[in-house]
XYZ file of C-alpha atoms in Angstrom:
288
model
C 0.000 0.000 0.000
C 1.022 3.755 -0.760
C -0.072 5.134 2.526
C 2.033 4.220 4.906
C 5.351 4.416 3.479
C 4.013 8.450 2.394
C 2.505 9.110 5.451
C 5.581 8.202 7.469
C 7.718 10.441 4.516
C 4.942 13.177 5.605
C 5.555 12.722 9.402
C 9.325 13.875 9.307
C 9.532 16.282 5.961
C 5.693 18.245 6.280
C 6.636 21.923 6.125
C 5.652 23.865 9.333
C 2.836 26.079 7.526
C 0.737 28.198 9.585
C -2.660 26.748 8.040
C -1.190 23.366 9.316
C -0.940 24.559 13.008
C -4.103 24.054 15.220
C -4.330 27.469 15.928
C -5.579 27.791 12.671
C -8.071 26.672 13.091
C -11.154 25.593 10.087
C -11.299 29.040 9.109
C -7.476 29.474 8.231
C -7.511 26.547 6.874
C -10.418 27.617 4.832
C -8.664 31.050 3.839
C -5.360 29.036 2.908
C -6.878 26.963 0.084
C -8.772 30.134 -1.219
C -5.403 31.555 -1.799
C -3.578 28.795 -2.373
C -5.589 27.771 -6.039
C -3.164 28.663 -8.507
C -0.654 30.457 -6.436
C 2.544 29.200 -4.629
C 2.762 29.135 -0.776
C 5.449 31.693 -0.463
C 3.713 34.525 -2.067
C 0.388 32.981 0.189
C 2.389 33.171 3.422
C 2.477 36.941 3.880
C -1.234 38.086 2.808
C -2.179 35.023 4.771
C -0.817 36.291 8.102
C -2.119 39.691 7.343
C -5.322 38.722 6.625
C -5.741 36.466 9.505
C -4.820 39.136 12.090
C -7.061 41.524 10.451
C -10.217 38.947 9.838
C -9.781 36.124 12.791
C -13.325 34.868 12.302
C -15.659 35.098 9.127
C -17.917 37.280 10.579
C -14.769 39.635 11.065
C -14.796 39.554 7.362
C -18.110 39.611 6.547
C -18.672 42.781 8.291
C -16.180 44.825 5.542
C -17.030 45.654 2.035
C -16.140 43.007 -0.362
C -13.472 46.007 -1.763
C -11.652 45.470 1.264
C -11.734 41.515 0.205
C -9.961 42.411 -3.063
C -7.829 45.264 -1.269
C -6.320 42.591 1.077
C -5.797 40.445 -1.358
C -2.415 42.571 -2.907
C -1.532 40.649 -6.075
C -2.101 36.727 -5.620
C -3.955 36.613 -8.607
C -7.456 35.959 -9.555
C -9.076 38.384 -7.078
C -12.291 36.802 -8.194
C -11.482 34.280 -4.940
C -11.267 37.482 -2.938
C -14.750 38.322 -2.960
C -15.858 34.292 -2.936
C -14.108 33.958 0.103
C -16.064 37.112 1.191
C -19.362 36.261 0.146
C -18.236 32.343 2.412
C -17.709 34.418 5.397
C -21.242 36.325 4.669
C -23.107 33.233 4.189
C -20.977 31.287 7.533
C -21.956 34.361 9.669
C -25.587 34.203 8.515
C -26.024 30.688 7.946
C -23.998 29.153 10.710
C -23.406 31.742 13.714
C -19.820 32.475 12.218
C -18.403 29.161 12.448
C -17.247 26.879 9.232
C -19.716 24.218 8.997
C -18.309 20.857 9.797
C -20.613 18.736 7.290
C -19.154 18.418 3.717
C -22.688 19.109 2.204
C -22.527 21.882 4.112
C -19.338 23.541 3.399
C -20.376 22.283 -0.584
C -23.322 24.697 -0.158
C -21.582 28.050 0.545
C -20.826 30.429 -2.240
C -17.777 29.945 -4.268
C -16.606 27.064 -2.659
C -16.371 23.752 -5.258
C -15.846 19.880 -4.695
C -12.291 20.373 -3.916
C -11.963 23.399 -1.413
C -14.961 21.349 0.382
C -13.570 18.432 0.716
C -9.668 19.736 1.638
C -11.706 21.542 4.727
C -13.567 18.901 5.879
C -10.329 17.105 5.078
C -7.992 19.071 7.063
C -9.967 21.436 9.339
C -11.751 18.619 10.872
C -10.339 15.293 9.978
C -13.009 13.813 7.761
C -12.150 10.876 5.330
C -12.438 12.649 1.837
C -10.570 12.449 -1.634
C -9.505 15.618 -2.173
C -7.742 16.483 -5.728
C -5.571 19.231 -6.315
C -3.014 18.885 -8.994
C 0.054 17.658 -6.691
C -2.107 14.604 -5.538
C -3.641 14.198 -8.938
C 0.297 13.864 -10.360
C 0.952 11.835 -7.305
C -1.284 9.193 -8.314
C -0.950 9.526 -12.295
C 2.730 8.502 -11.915
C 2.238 6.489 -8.947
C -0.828 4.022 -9.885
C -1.675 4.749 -13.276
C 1.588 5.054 -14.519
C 1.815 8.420 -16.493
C 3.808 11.443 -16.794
C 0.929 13.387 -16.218
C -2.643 13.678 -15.229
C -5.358 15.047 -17.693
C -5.757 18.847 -18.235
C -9.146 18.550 -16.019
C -9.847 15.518 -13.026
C -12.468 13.140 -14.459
C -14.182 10.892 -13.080
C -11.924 8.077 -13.633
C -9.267 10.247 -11.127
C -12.501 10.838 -8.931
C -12.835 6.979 -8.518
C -9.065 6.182 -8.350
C -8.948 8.619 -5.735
C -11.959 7.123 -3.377
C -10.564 3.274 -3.801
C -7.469 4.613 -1.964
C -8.400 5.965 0.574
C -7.669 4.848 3.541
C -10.861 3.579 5.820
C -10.784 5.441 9.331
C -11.067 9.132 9.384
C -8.021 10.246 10.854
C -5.391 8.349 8.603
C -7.560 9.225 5.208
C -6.644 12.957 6.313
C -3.242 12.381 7.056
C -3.069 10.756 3.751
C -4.719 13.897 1.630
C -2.566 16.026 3.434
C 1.176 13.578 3.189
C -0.158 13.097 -0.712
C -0.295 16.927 -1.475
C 2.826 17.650 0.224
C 4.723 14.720 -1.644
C 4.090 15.890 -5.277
C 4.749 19.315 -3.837
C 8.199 18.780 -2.635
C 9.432 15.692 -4.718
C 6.650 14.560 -6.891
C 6.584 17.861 -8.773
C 6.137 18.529 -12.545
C 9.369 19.050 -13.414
C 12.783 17.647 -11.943
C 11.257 14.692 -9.760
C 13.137 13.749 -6.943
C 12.652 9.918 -7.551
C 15.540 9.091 -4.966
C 13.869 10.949 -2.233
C 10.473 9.171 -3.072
C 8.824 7.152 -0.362
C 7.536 4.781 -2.519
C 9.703 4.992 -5.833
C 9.637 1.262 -5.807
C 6.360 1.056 -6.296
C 5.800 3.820 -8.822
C 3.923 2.446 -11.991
C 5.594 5.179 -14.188
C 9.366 5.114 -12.671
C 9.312 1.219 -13.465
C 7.962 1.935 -16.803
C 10.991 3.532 -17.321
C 9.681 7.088 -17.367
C 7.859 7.301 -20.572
C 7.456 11.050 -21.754
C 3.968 12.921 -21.921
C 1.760 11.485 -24.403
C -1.915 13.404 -23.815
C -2.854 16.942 -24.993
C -0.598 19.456 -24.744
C -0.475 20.953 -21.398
C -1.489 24.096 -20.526
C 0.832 26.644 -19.843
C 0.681 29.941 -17.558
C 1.085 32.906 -19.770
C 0.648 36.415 -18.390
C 2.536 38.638 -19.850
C 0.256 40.853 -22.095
C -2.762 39.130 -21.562
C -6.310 40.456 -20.298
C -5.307 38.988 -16.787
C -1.918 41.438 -17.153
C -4.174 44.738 -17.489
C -6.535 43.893 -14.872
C -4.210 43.204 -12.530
C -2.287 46.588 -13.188
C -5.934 48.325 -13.228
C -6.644 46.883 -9.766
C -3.922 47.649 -8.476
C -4.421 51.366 -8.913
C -7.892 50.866 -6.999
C -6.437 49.062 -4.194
C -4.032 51.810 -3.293
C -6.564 54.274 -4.130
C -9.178 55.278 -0.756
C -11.363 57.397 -3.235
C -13.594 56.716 -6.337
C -10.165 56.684 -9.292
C -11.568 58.985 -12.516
C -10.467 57.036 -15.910
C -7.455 59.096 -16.966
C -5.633 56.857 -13.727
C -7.138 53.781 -15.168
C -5.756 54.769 -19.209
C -2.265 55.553 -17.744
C -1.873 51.665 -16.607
C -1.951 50.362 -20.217
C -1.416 51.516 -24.159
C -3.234 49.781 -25.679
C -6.829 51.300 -25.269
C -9.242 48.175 -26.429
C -7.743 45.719 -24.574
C -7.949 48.415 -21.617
C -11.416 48.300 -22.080
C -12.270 45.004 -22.237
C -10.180 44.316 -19.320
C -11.926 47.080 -17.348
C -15.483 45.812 -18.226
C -14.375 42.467 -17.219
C -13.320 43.727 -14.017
C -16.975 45.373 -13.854
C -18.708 42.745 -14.789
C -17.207 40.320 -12.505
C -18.098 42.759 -9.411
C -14.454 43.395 -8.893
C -14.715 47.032 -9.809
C -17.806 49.200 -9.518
C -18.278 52.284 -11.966
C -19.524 55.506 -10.510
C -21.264 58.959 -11.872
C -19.053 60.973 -14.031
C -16.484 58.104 -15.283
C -15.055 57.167 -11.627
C -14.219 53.873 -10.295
C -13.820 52.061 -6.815
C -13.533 48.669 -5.419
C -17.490 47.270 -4.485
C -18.774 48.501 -1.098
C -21.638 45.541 -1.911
């Protein structure tokens, strides 16, 4: 079996991340895999602390604007999760007197939170027995069991299945074993440069004794930024966040050259409730 032999790996290598304390608590656990979709822990680590001490409790949250949301959230990247987290913390505080539900159906059923971010709570914050999927476990297993380079461009449901049939049966070792899983293709089972020799259970890797074979799927995507829509938006923001006053447009033009794809980034921005226009062509983060 895989668990053992990775959970024991987990026991002396786990990183000492503040999410992984027990101060933490379920609702910095909950805020940690908001901002950790898509963005590496140490530009997390800092906005994390800060928004922790200033928002200790959802209703903490849920009491500011969602502006102050995306203000907090600096420049981790899709601020979109910024006001999702916001509108969990709304819906915690109303729905649940301001504590993170502890039922997976429940946690499911808040806005903006999927099948992963539920289950990774529950997972985590309260040691439930759930698969939980991000793309380090999801390589984990592709090289591991199914013997590939890497896993699909999106989890299907054959993943989905793969992933229940291993878990372990009692609670508190099926956590351990999301959590030892995630770290392992974060550390050594990573996309590129795996550490094979510092792998827990390279002798049982379907891929390594395969001999490695390359990539053979759809190309995979790649992270472009530079000069894209999410490049604009991210400079217009950034003038709003620093900004305590409605911005007029001639801030917003001097971000970016180019004016139509200024534009559309800037209606994208509105239309996604990131950015709310005002009278007489000024802007400002949403006060709702």
């Amino acid at each position: 079996m895989l668990h053992a032999p990775v959970i024991a790996w987990f026991d002396v290598h786990a990183r000492d991340l503040p999410w992984r304390r027990p101060e933490a608590g379920p609702w910095g656990v909950m805020v940690s895999e908001f901002m950790l979709q898509q963005t590496p822990v140490s530009r997390v680590l800092p906005v994390y602390e800060e928004w922790l001490a200033r928002w200790p409790r959802p209703a903490d949250l849920a009491k500011e604007a969602p502006g102050e949301a995306v203000r907090a959230w600096g420049r981790l990247g899709y601020p979109r999760r910024a006001l999702r987290l916001h509108g969990a913390a709304v819906a915690i505080t109303e729905r649940h007197g301001g504590d993170v539900p502890t039922e997976h159906a429940q946690l499911l059923a808040l806005p903006g939170i999927g099948e992963y971010t539920a289950a990774a709570v529950a997972s985590f914050a309260y040691g439930q027995r759930h698969a939980v999927l991000d793309t380090n476990v999801r390589r984990v297993l592709a090289r591991a069991v199914t013997g590939v380079q890497y896993p699909p461009n999106a989890t299907t449901a054959a993943e989905r299945r793969l992933a229940r049939e291993l878990l372990p049966q009692d609670d508190p070792t099926a956590a351990r074993w999301a959590a030892a899983s995630m770290e392992l293709g974060a550390l050594v089972c990573t996309a590129k440069n795996e550490g094979c020799q510092r792998c827990p259970i390279a002798a049982q890797c379907a891929w390594r004794l395969a001999g490695k074979p390359e990539h053979s799927g759809p190309p995979r995507r790649g992270q472009t930024y530079a000069g894209t829509d999410r490049q604009v938006r991210g400079k217009l923001l950034a003038v709003l966040r620093e900004a305590h006053a409605p911005v007029p447009q001639a801030a917003l033009d001097r971000v970016w050259h180019e004016p139509v794809q200024r534009a559309r980034a800037l209606d994208g921005l509105v239309a996604d409730g990131l950015v709310e226009p005002l009278p007489g062509g000024l802007y400002r983060l949403p006060l709702s």
